[in-house]
Amino acid sequence: MNTTEKIKVLYIDDEQNNLNGFKATFRFDYSVLIASTTEMASEILANNPDIHIILCDQRMPDKTGVQFFEEIRSIYPDPIRMLITGYTDIESVIDAINRGHIFRYIKKPWTDADVKSAIEEGNKFYLTSSLLSIKNSELQSAYDELGKFAYSVTHDLRGPLLSLLGALEIAKSTENTTELREIHDMMGESIKKLDEFIRNIHEYYNLKRGRLMYEAIDFNTIVGDTAALFKIAGIMDNIRFSVQVNQKDVFLSDEISLKIILNNLLSNAFKYQRKGATDKFVEVTIDANSESATIFVKDNGIGIHENHIKNIFTMFYRATSEETGSGFGLYNVKDALNKLKGDVEVISTVNVGTTFKLTIPGKPNGSN
Amino acid sequence: MVATRKQHFIVIDDSKLDCFIAEKVIRNTGKCESVRSFLQATEALEFIKSNIAEQPTPNIILVDIQMPVMNGFEFVDAFEQLPAEITKNYKIYVISSSINDVDLNRVHNYSSVIQFLNKPLTSNNLSLLLTKDHM
């Protein structure tokens, strides 16, 4: 029997007979919790954050149902509150409803149909408002990101442009060709930085808006394609690059997300090498079967200080001023991993190297 | 007297190109005794702490805002904690591409910061600053 789909209802009444009757009547339709005192009810609420509906008798020995609801409202704002009461209490009930404490009242003696329709409607209201609060928090985080974006765009787009402007100004008054070439090289770096930032924004957008497209993944091809780009750009020069793929069965995943992940991790591994080191290496090891893929990206580069490791996946966070970086790459890696429900571990020692270990579940064959 | 005393400069910027530009522009003013560039603010701070020798010659610090590890504001915070016999020998100018109001207003809160300068640094705005400077 599938109990997870049932609406969780808490019924509070000091008459044990009423509690028993309620539970007997509704236990097949709902997941029913009962409490004979308000203390017991508070305890149940604390242990069951997934209660959707609370029904409470108005005439409890220590306090009225309305008082109880007023007390718990600020601690448990989400569950829908309903009062069960006889006609004699109607004035206080009307007052409570008008003040917004109570979604519905059910008159005593209740009929099964009344209670059922109240619970169903209350649950609809619960689902709508919780959906609304989820959407609200999504909206809030989108606004927050937009704020960060606006700030970062002024710096990350404007910064390299202003550097170019300054360099042009200096170049105008420079006669020495060696120095001119040096200035040109630095201007080239500035342009690359700008381009990298723009490509990262594009990746970010793809990840945020794109839907996952599951297909059979060939890791050899993905790593090969990614490495080829670095090779052309001359980024891999003097770095020993080795790839080992052990892929047993079909691994279903989203190729674009995987490429973004590998591209960023490899780019960092090649970029943050120790200057002047003689035996630079980057190693990729992938073990994949139909259930999961484990990916290691290991380098012997500059490493990441332990104080920074917890922040490296934060947007725009940069742990070093060695080399140019946008503070976007690892954020995108984490974002892509989240979409794939994957996980990442980072092991790093300064001046020894860094290993990223990724675990990504494969999509089970045939499911959606 | 304005032009007679030459000054020491410290440039702190995570962009190599911006350090290069600043060095060039500073040297071109002809009012510079030395220029030191730091890509990391932490290193600049260490240098300032240990550098008693060049004092009391005037020292000018040009510091960028957005930098990894220690940003410009964190640098100024740390600088202001140093003993007065060190800090009194430095004048800090914040130089940034930022057009963010929060950043600009924040600069005013630091007593050790003389002024905010927009990037890129040019000989014009640097010369202006040096003549205005009463040192």
Coordinates of C-alpha atoms in Angstrom, one line a residue:
Chain A
M1 CA 0.0 0.0 0.0
N2 CA 1.3 3.4 -0.9
T3 CA 1.1 5.6 2.2
T4 CA 3.2 8.4 0.9
E5 CA 0.4 9.8 -1.3
K6 CA -2.0 10.0 1.7
I7 CA -2.7 13.4 3.1
K8 CA -1.4 13.7 6.7
V9 CA -4.1 14.9 9.1
L10 CA -3.8 15.7 12.8
Y11 CA -7.0 15.5 14.8
I12 CA -7.1 16.9 18.3
D13 CA -10.0 16.1 20.7
D14 CA -10.2 15.4 24.4
E15 CA -12.9 12.8 23.9
Q16 CA -11.1 9.5 23.2
N17 CA -14.3 8.1 21.5
N18 CA -14.2 10.9 19.0
L19 CA -10.6 10.3 18.3
N20 CA -11.2 6.6 17.8
G21 CA -14.2 7.2 15.6
F22 CA -12.3 9.7 13.5
K23 CA -9.4 7.4 13.0
A24 CA -11.6 4.4 12.2
T25 CA -13.5 6.4 9.6
F26 CA -10.7 8.1 7.8
R27 CA -7.6 5.9 8.2
F28 CA -8.1 4.4 4.7
D29 CA -8.3 7.8 3.0
Y30 CA -5.7 9.8 5.0
S31 CA -2.7 9.3 7.2
V32 CA -4.4 10.1 10.5
L33 CA -2.6 11.2 13.7
I34 CA -4.6 11.8 16.8
A35 CA -3.9 13.8 20.0
S36 CA -6.1 14.0 23.2
T37 CA -4.3 17.0 24.6
T38 CA -2.8 20.2 23.1
E39 CA 0.6 19.3 24.5
M40 CA 0.5 15.9 22.7
A41 CA -0.6 17.8 19.5
S42 CA 2.4 20.2 19.7
E43 CA 4.7 17.2 20.1
I44 CA 3.2 15.5 17.0
L45 CA 3.5 18.7 15.0
A46 CA 7.2 19.0 16.0
N47 CA 7.9 15.5 14.7
N48 CA 5.7 15.6 11.6
P49 CA 6.6 18.6 9.5
D50 CA 4.6 17.1 6.6
I51 CA 1.2 17.5 8.3
H52 CA -1.1 19.2 5.9
I53 CA -4.3 19.6 7.9
I54 CA -5.0 20.2 11.6
L55 CA -8.5 19.7 13.0
C56 CA -9.0 20.7 16.5
D57 CA -12.0 20.6 18.8
Q58 CA -12.9 24.1 20.1
R59 CA -13.6 22.9 23.7
M60 CA -10.3 21.5 25.0
P61 CA -9.9 21.3 28.8
D62 CA -6.9 23.7 29.0
K63 CA -7.7 26.1 26.2
T64 CA -10.0 26.7 23.3
G65 CA -9.1 25.4 19.8
V66 CA -8.9 29.0 18.6
Q67 CA -6.3 29.7 21.3
F68 CA -4.3 26.6 20.4
F69 CA -4.3 27.7 16.8
E70 CA -3.1 31.2 17.7
E71 CA -0.3 29.7 19.6
I72 CA 1.0 27.3 17.0
R73 CA 0.4 29.6 14.0
S74 CA 3.7 31.3 14.1
I75 CA 5.7 28.1 14.7
Y76 CA 3.8 26.0 12.1
P77 CA 2.4 28.4 9.6
D78 CA 2.0 25.9 6.8
P79 CA -0.6 23.3 7.9
I80 CA -4.3 24.2 7.2
R81 CA -6.2 24.8 10.5
M82 CA -9.8 23.7 11.0
L83 CA -12.0 24.0 14.0
I84 CA -14.6 21.5 15.1
T85 CA -17.3 23.0 17.2
G86 CA -21.0 23.0 18.2
Y87 CA -23.3 25.9 17.4
T88 CA -23.0 27.4 20.9
D89 CA -19.5 28.6 20.2
I90 CA -20.3 30.2 16.9
E91 CA -19.5 33.8 17.9
S92 CA -15.9 33.1 18.8
V93 CA -15.5 30.9 15.7
I94 CA -16.7 33.6 13.4
D95 CA -14.3 36.0 15.0
A96 CA -11.4 33.5 14.6
I97 CA -12.2 32.9 11.0
N98 CA -12.4 36.6 10.3
R99 CA -9.0 37.2 11.8
G100 CA -7.6 34.6 9.4
H101 CA -6.6 32.0 11.9
I102 CA -8.8 29.2 10.6
F103 CA -9.4 28.0 7.1
R104 CA -12.7 26.2 7.8
Y105 CA -14.9 25.2 10.7
I106 CA -16.8 21.9 10.9
K107 CA -19.9 21.8 13.0
K108 CA -20.5 19.1 15.5
P109 CA -21.7 16.4 15.1
W110 CA -19.8 16.1 11.9
T111 CA -20.7 13.9 9.0
D112 CA -18.0 12.0 7.1
A113 CA -18.8 13.9 3.9
D114 CA -18.3 17.3 5.6
V115 CA -15.0 16.3 7.0
K116 CA -13.8 14.8 3.8
S117 CA -14.7 17.7 1.6
A118 CA -13.1 20.1 4.1
I119 CA -9.9 18.1 4.2
E120 CA -9.8 17.8 0.4
E121 CA -10.3 21.6 -0.1
G122 CA -7.9 22.4 2.7
N123 CA -5.3 20.2 1.1
K124 CA -5.7 21.9 -2.3
F125 CA -5.1 25.2 -0.5
Y126 CA -2.1 23.8 1.2
L127 CA -0.6 22.6 -2.0
T128 CA -1.2 25.9 -3.8
S129 CA 0.3 28.0 -1.0
S130 CA 3.3 25.7 -0.6
L131 CA 3.9 25.8 -4.4
L132 CA 3.6 29.6 -4.1
S133 CA 6.3 29.7 -1.4
I134 CA 8.6 27.4 -3.4
K135 CA 8.1 29.7 -6.4
N136 CA 8.7 32.7 -4.3
S137 CA 12.0 31.4 -3.0
E138 CA 13.1 30.4 -6.5
L139 CA 12.2 34.0 -7.6
Q140 CA 14.2 35.4 -4.7
S141 CA 17.3 33.4 -5.6
A142 CA 16.9 34.4 -9.2
Y143 CA 16.8 38.0 -8.1
D144 CA 19.8 37.5 -5.9
E145 CA 21.7 36.0 -8.8
L146 CA 20.7 38.8 -11.0
G147 CA 22.1 41.3 -8.5
K148 CA 25.4 39.4 -8.4
F149 CA 25.3 39.3 -12.2
A150 CA 24.9 43.1 -12.5
Y151 CA 27.7 43.7 -10.1
S152 CA 30.0 41.2 -11.8
V153 CA 29.3 42.3 -15.3
T154 CA 30.5 45.8 -14.5
H155 CA 33.8 44.3 -13.2
D156 CA 34.3 41.3 -15.4
L157 CA 33.2 42.9 -18.7
R158 CA 34.3 46.4 -18.0
G159 CA 37.6 45.5 -16.3
P160 CA 39.3 43.9 -19.3
L161 CA 37.9 46.7 -21.6
L162 CA 39.4 49.4 -19.4
S163 CA 42.7 47.5 -19.3
L164 CA 42.7 47.5 -23.1
L165 CA 42.0 51.2 -23.2
G166 CA 44.8 51.9 -20.8
A167 CA 47.2 49.7 -22.7
L168 CA 46.3 51.4 -26.0
E169 CA 47.1 54.7 -24.5
I170 CA 50.5 53.5 -23.4
A171 CA 51.2 51.8 -26.7
K172 CA 50.6 55.1 -28.5
S173 CA 53.7 56.6 -26.9
T174 CA 55.9 53.5 -27.1
E175 CA 58.6 53.3 -29.7
N176 CA 60.3 50.2 -28.5
T177 CA 59.0 47.2 -30.5
T178 CA 59.9 44.6 -27.8
E179 CA 57.8 46.5 -25.4
L180 CA 55.0 47.0 -27.9
R181 CA 54.9 43.2 -28.4
E182 CA 54.8 42.7 -24.6
I183 CA 51.8 45.1 -24.4
H184 CA 50.1 43.3 -27.3
D185 CA 50.5 40.0 -25.6
M186 CA 48.9 41.4 -22.4
M187 CA 46.1 42.9 -24.5
G188 CA 45.5 39.5 -26.0
E189 CA 45.3 38.0 -22.5
S190 CA 42.7 40.6 -21.6
I191 CA 40.6 39.8 -24.6
K192 CA 40.8 36.1 -23.8
K193 CA 39.6 36.8 -20.3
L194 CA 36.7 38.7 -21.7
D195 CA 35.9 35.9 -24.1
E196 CA 36.1 33.3 -21.4
F197 CA 33.7 35.2 -19.2
I198 CA 31.2 35.5 -22.1
R199 CA 31.4 31.8 -22.8
N200 CA 30.9 31.0 -19.1
I201 CA 27.7 33.2 -19.1
H202 CA 26.5 31.2 -22.1
E203 CA 27.2 27.9 -20.3
Y204 CA 25.4 29.2 -17.2
Y205 CA 22.4 30.1 -19.3
N206 CA 22.4 26.7 -21.0
L207 CA 22.5 25.0 -17.6
K208 CA 19.7 27.1 -16.1
R209 CA 17.3 27.0 -19.0
G210 CA 18.3 23.8 -20.7
R211 CA 16.5 20.5 -20.2
L212 CA 18.4 17.4 -19.6
M213 CA 18.6 15.2 -22.7
Y214 CA 19.5 11.6 -21.8
E215 CA 21.5 9.6 -24.2
A216 CA 24.1 6.9 -24.1
I217 CA 27.4 8.5 -23.2
D218 CA 30.7 7.6 -24.7
F219 CA 33.3 9.0 -22.3
N220 CA 36.2 8.4 -24.6
T221 CA 34.6 10.7 -27.2
I222 CA 33.6 13.4 -24.7
V223 CA 37.1 13.6 -23.1
G224 CA 38.7 13.4 -26.6
D225 CA 36.6 16.2 -27.9
T226 CA 37.3 18.4 -24.9
A227 CA 41.0 17.7 -24.9
A228 CA 41.2 18.5 -28.7
L229 CA 40.0 22.0 -28.0
F230 CA 42.7 22.6 -25.4
K231 CA 45.3 21.1 -27.7
I232 CA 44.5 23.5 -30.5
A233 CA 44.7 26.4 -28.1
G234 CA 48.1 25.3 -27.0
I235 CA 47.0 25.0 -23.4
M236 CA 48.3 21.5 -23.0
D237 CA 51.8 22.3 -24.0
N238 CA 54.4 20.6 -21.8
I239 CA 51.7 18.9 -19.7
R240 CA 51.5 15.1 -19.7
F241 CA 47.8 14.3 -20.3
S242 CA 46.5 10.8 -19.7
V243 CA 43.0 9.4 -20.0
Q244 CA 41.8 6.1 -18.8
V245 CA 38.2 5.1 -19.4
N246 CA 36.7 1.8 -18.1
Q247 CA 33.2 1.8 -19.4
K248 CA 31.4 -1.5 -19.0
D249 CA 27.8 -0.9 -20.0
V250 CA 25.6 1.8 -21.4
F251 CA 25.7 4.9 -19.2
L252 CA 22.7 7.3 -19.8
S253 CA 23.2 10.9 -19.0
D254 CA 23.1 14.4 -20.4
E255 CA 26.0 15.0 -22.7
I256 CA 26.0 18.8 -22.6
S257 CA 26.2 18.9 -18.8
L258 CA 29.0 16.3 -18.8
K259 CA 30.9 18.4 -21.3
I260 CA 30.5 21.5 -19.3
I261 CA 31.8 19.7 -16.2
L262 CA 34.8 18.1 -17.9
N263 CA 35.6 21.2 -19.9
N264 CA 35.8 23.4 -16.7
L265 CA 37.7 20.9 -14.6
L266 CA 40.2 20.2 -17.4
S267 CA 40.6 23.9 -18.1
N268 CA 41.5 24.5 -14.5
A269 CA 43.8 21.5 -14.3
F270 CA 45.8 22.8 -17.3
K271 CA 45.6 26.4 -16.2
Y272 CA 46.6 26.2 -12.6
Q273 CA 49.9 24.4 -13.1
R274 CA 53.0 25.4 -11.1
K275 CA 55.2 27.7 -13.2
G276 CA 58.5 26.1 -14.1
A277 CA 57.6 22.7 -12.9
T278 CA 59.2 20.0 -15.0
D279 CA 56.8 17.1 -14.7
K280 CA 53.3 18.6 -15.1
F281 CA 50.5 16.2 -15.5
V282 CA 46.8 16.0 -15.8
E283 CA 45.1 12.6 -15.4
V284 CA 41.5 11.7 -16.1
T285 CA 40.2 8.3 -14.9
I286 CA 36.6 7.3 -15.5
D287 CA 34.8 4.2 -14.3
A288 CA 31.3 3.9 -15.6
N289 CA 28.6 1.3 -15.6
S290 CA 24.9 1.6 -16.1
E291 CA 24.3 2.8 -12.5
S292 CA 26.9 5.4 -12.1
A293 CA 30.1 7.0 -13.3
T294 CA 33.0 7.9 -11.1
I295 CA 35.3 10.5 -12.6
F296 CA 38.7 11.6 -11.3
V297 CA 40.4 14.7 -12.6
K298 CA 43.9 14.9 -11.0
D299 CA 46.7 17.4 -11.5
N300 CA 49.9 18.3 -9.8
G301 CA 49.4 22.0 -10.1
I302 CA 49.4 24.8 -7.6
G303 CA 46.6 23.3 -5.4
I304 CA 43.9 25.1 -3.4
H305 CA 44.4 26.3 0.1
E306 CA 42.2 24.5 2.6
N307 CA 40.6 27.8 3.6
H308 CA 39.3 28.3 0.1
I309 CA 38.1 24.8 -0.7
K310 CA 34.6 25.3 0.8
N311 CA 34.1 28.4 -1.4
I312 CA 35.4 27.3 -4.7
F313 CA 31.9 26.4 -6.0
T314 CA 30.5 29.8 -5.1
M315 CA 29.7 32.1 -8.0
F316 CA 32.4 34.7 -8.7
Y317 CA 34.6 33.3 -6.0
R318 CA 38.3 33.2 -6.9
A319 CA 40.9 31.6 -4.7
T320 CA 44.0 32.9 -6.5
S321 CA 45.1 35.7 -8.8
E322 CA 47.4 33.3 -10.7
E323 CA 46.1 33.2 -14.2
T324 CA 42.8 34.7 -15.4
G325 CA 39.6 33.3 -14.1
S326 CA 36.0 34.4 -14.1
G327 CA 34.9 32.8 -10.8
F328 CA 32.2 31.1 -12.9
G329 CA 33.8 27.8 -14.0
L330 CA 33.4 25.7 -10.8
Y331 CA 30.0 27.3 -10.1
N332 CA 28.9 25.9 -13.5
V333 CA 30.4 22.5 -12.6
K334 CA 28.4 22.4 -9.4
D335 CA 25.3 23.5 -11.1
A336 CA 25.6 20.9 -13.8
L337 CA 26.3 18.2 -11.1
N338 CA 23.2 19.3 -9.2
K339 CA 21.1 18.8 -12.2
L340 CA 22.5 15.4 -12.8
K341 CA 22.1 14.6 -9.0
G342 CA 25.8 14.0 -8.9
D343 CA 28.3 14.7 -6.1
V344 CA 31.8 16.1 -5.9
E345 CA 34.8 15.7 -3.5
V346 CA 37.9 17.9 -3.7
I347 CA 41.2 16.8 -2.3
S348 CA 43.9 19.4 -2.6
T349 CA 47.3 20.4 -1.2
V350 CA 49.0 23.6 -2.0
N351 CA 51.9 23.1 -4.4
V352 CA 51.2 19.4 -4.7
G353 CA 48.0 19.3 -6.7
T354 CA 44.3 18.8 -6.8
T355 CA 42.0 15.9 -7.4
F356 CA 38.3 16.3 -8.2
K357 CA 36.3 13.1 -7.6
L358 CA 32.8 13.2 -9.2
T359 CA 30.1 10.6 -8.8
I360 CA 27.3 10.8 -11.2
P361 CA 24.3 8.5 -11.2
G362 CA 23.3 7.1 -14.6
K363 CA 19.7 7.4 -15.6
P364 CA 18.0 4.0 -15.2
N365 CA 17.1 2.5 -18.5
G366 CA 13.5 3.0 -19.6
S367 CA 12.4 5.3 -16.8
N368 CA 11.5 8.9 -17.3
Chain B
M1 CA 57.4 72.3 -2.5
V2 CA 55.8 70.0 -5.0
A3 CA 58.1 68.6 -7.6
T4 CA 61.3 68.2 -5.7
R5 CA 60.5 65.2 -3.6
K6 CA 60.1 61.9 -5.4
Q7 CA 57.7 59.4 -4.3
H8 CA 57.5 55.6 -3.8
F9 CA 54.5 53.8 -5.3
I10 CA 52.9 50.6 -4.5
V11 CA 50.4 49.1 -7.0
I12 CA 48.0 46.3 -6.0
D13 CA 46.0 44.7 -8.7
D14 CA 45.3 41.1 -9.7
S15 CA 45.5 42.0 -13.4
K16 CA 49.0 41.9 -14.7
L17 CA 48.1 44.3 -17.5
D18 CA 46.7 46.8 -15.1
C19 CA 49.8 46.7 -13.0
F20 CA 51.9 47.2 -16.1
I21 CA 49.8 50.1 -17.1
A22 CA 50.0 51.7 -13.7
E23 CA 53.8 51.2 -13.6
K24 CA 54.2 52.8 -17.0
V25 CA 51.9 55.8 -16.2
I26 CA 53.6 56.3 -12.9
R27 CA 57.1 56.3 -14.3
N28 CA 56.1 58.6 -17.1
T29 CA 55.2 61.3 -14.5
G30 CA 58.9 61.7 -13.6
K31 CA 57.9 62.1 -10.0
C32 CA 58.5 58.5 -9.0
E33 CA 61.4 57.1 -7.0
S34 CA 60.2 53.5 -7.2
V35 CA 57.2 51.4 -8.2
R36 CA 56.4 48.0 -6.8
S37 CA 53.5 45.9 -8.1
F38 CA 51.7 43.2 -6.2
L39 CA 49.2 40.8 -7.7
Q40 CA 48.1 39.7 -4.3
A41 CA 47.0 42.2 -1.6
T42 CA 48.3 39.9 1.1
E43 CA 51.9 40.2 -0.3
A44 CA 51.6 44.0 -0.4
L45 CA 50.5 44.1 3.2
E46 CA 53.5 41.9 4.2
F47 CA 55.8 44.3 2.3
I48 CA 54.3 47.4 4.0
K49 CA 54.6 45.8 7.4
S50 CA 58.3 45.0 7.0
N51 CA 59.3 48.0 5.0
I52 CA 60.4 50.6 7.5
A53 CA 63.5 51.6 5.5
E54 CA 61.9 53.7 2.9
Q55 CA 59.9 55.8 5.3
P56 CA 59.5 58.7 5.9
T57 CA 59.6 59.3 2.1
P58 CA 56.1 59.7 0.8
N59 CA 54.5 56.5 -0.2
I60 CA 51.5 56.2 -2.4
I61 CA 49.4 53.1 -2.7
L62 CA 47.1 52.4 -5.6
V63 CA 44.8 49.5 -4.8
D64 CA 42.1 47.8 -6.9
I65 CA 38.8 46.7 -5.3
Q66 CA 37.8 43.4 -6.8
M67 CA 40.6 40.9 -6.3
P68 CA 40.6 37.3 -5.3
V69 CA 41.7 36.2 -1.8
M70 CA 42.0 39.6 -0.3
N71 CA 40.0 42.4 -2.0
G72 CA 40.8 46.1 -1.8
F73 CA 38.5 46.8 1.1
E74 CA 39.9 43.9 3.1
F75 CA 43.3 45.3 2.4
V76 CA 42.4 48.8 3.7
D77 CA 40.8 47.2 6.8
A78 CA 44.0 45.3 7.5
F79 CA 46.2 48.3 6.7
E80 CA 44.3 50.5 9.2
Q81 CA 45.1 48.0 11.9
L82 CA 48.8 48.6 11.4
P83 CA 50.7 50.8 13.9
A84 CA 50.4 54.6 13.2
E85 CA 54.1 55.0 12.7
I86 CA 53.7 52.9 9.6
T87 CA 50.3 54.0 8.3
K88 CA 51.1 57.7 8.6
N89 CA 53.7 57.3 5.8
Y90 CA 51.2 56.1 3.2
K91 CA 48.4 57.6 1.2
I92 CA 45.9 55.2 -0.3
Y93 CA 44.0 55.7 -3.6
V94 CA 41.4 53.1 -4.6
I95 CA 41.4 52.5 -8.3
S96 CA 38.7 50.4 -9.9
S97 CA 36.5 49.7 -12.8
S98 CA 33.6 49.6 -10.5
I99 CA 30.6 51.8 -11.1
N100 CA 28.7 50.3 -8.2
D101 CA 27.3 52.9 -5.8
V102 CA 27.9 50.6 -2.8
D103 CA 31.6 50.4 -3.7
L104 CA 31.9 54.1 -4.3
N105 CA 30.2 55.0 -1.0
R106 CA 32.2 52.4 0.9
V107 CA 35.4 54.1 -0.1
H108 CA 34.4 57.3 1.7
N109 CA 34.1 55.4 5.0
Y110 CA 37.9 54.9 5.1
S111 CA 39.9 57.7 6.7
S112 CA 43.1 56.3 5.2
V113 CA 41.7 56.4 1.6
I114 CA 42.3 59.8 -0.1
Q115 CA 40.3 59.3 -3.2
F116 CA 38.6 57.0 -5.6
L117 CA 40.1 56.8 -9.1
N118 CA 38.5 55.4 -12.2
K119 CA 40.3 52.9 -14.4
P120 CA 42.2 53.1 -16.6
L121 CA 44.9 55.1 -14.9
T122 CA 46.2 57.8 -17.2
S123 CA 49.1 60.2 -16.9
N124 CA 46.6 63.1 -16.8
N125 CA 44.6 62.0 -13.8
L126 CA 47.8 60.8 -12.0
S127 CA 49.6 64.1 -12.6
L128 CA 46.5 66.0 -11.4
L129 CA 46.6 63.9 -8.2
L130 CA 50.3 64.4 -7.6
T131 CA 50.1 68.2 -8.0
K132 CA 47.1 68.4 -5.7
D133 CA 48.9 66.3 -3.2
H134 CA 50.5 68.6 -0.6
M135 CA 53.4 66.4 0.0

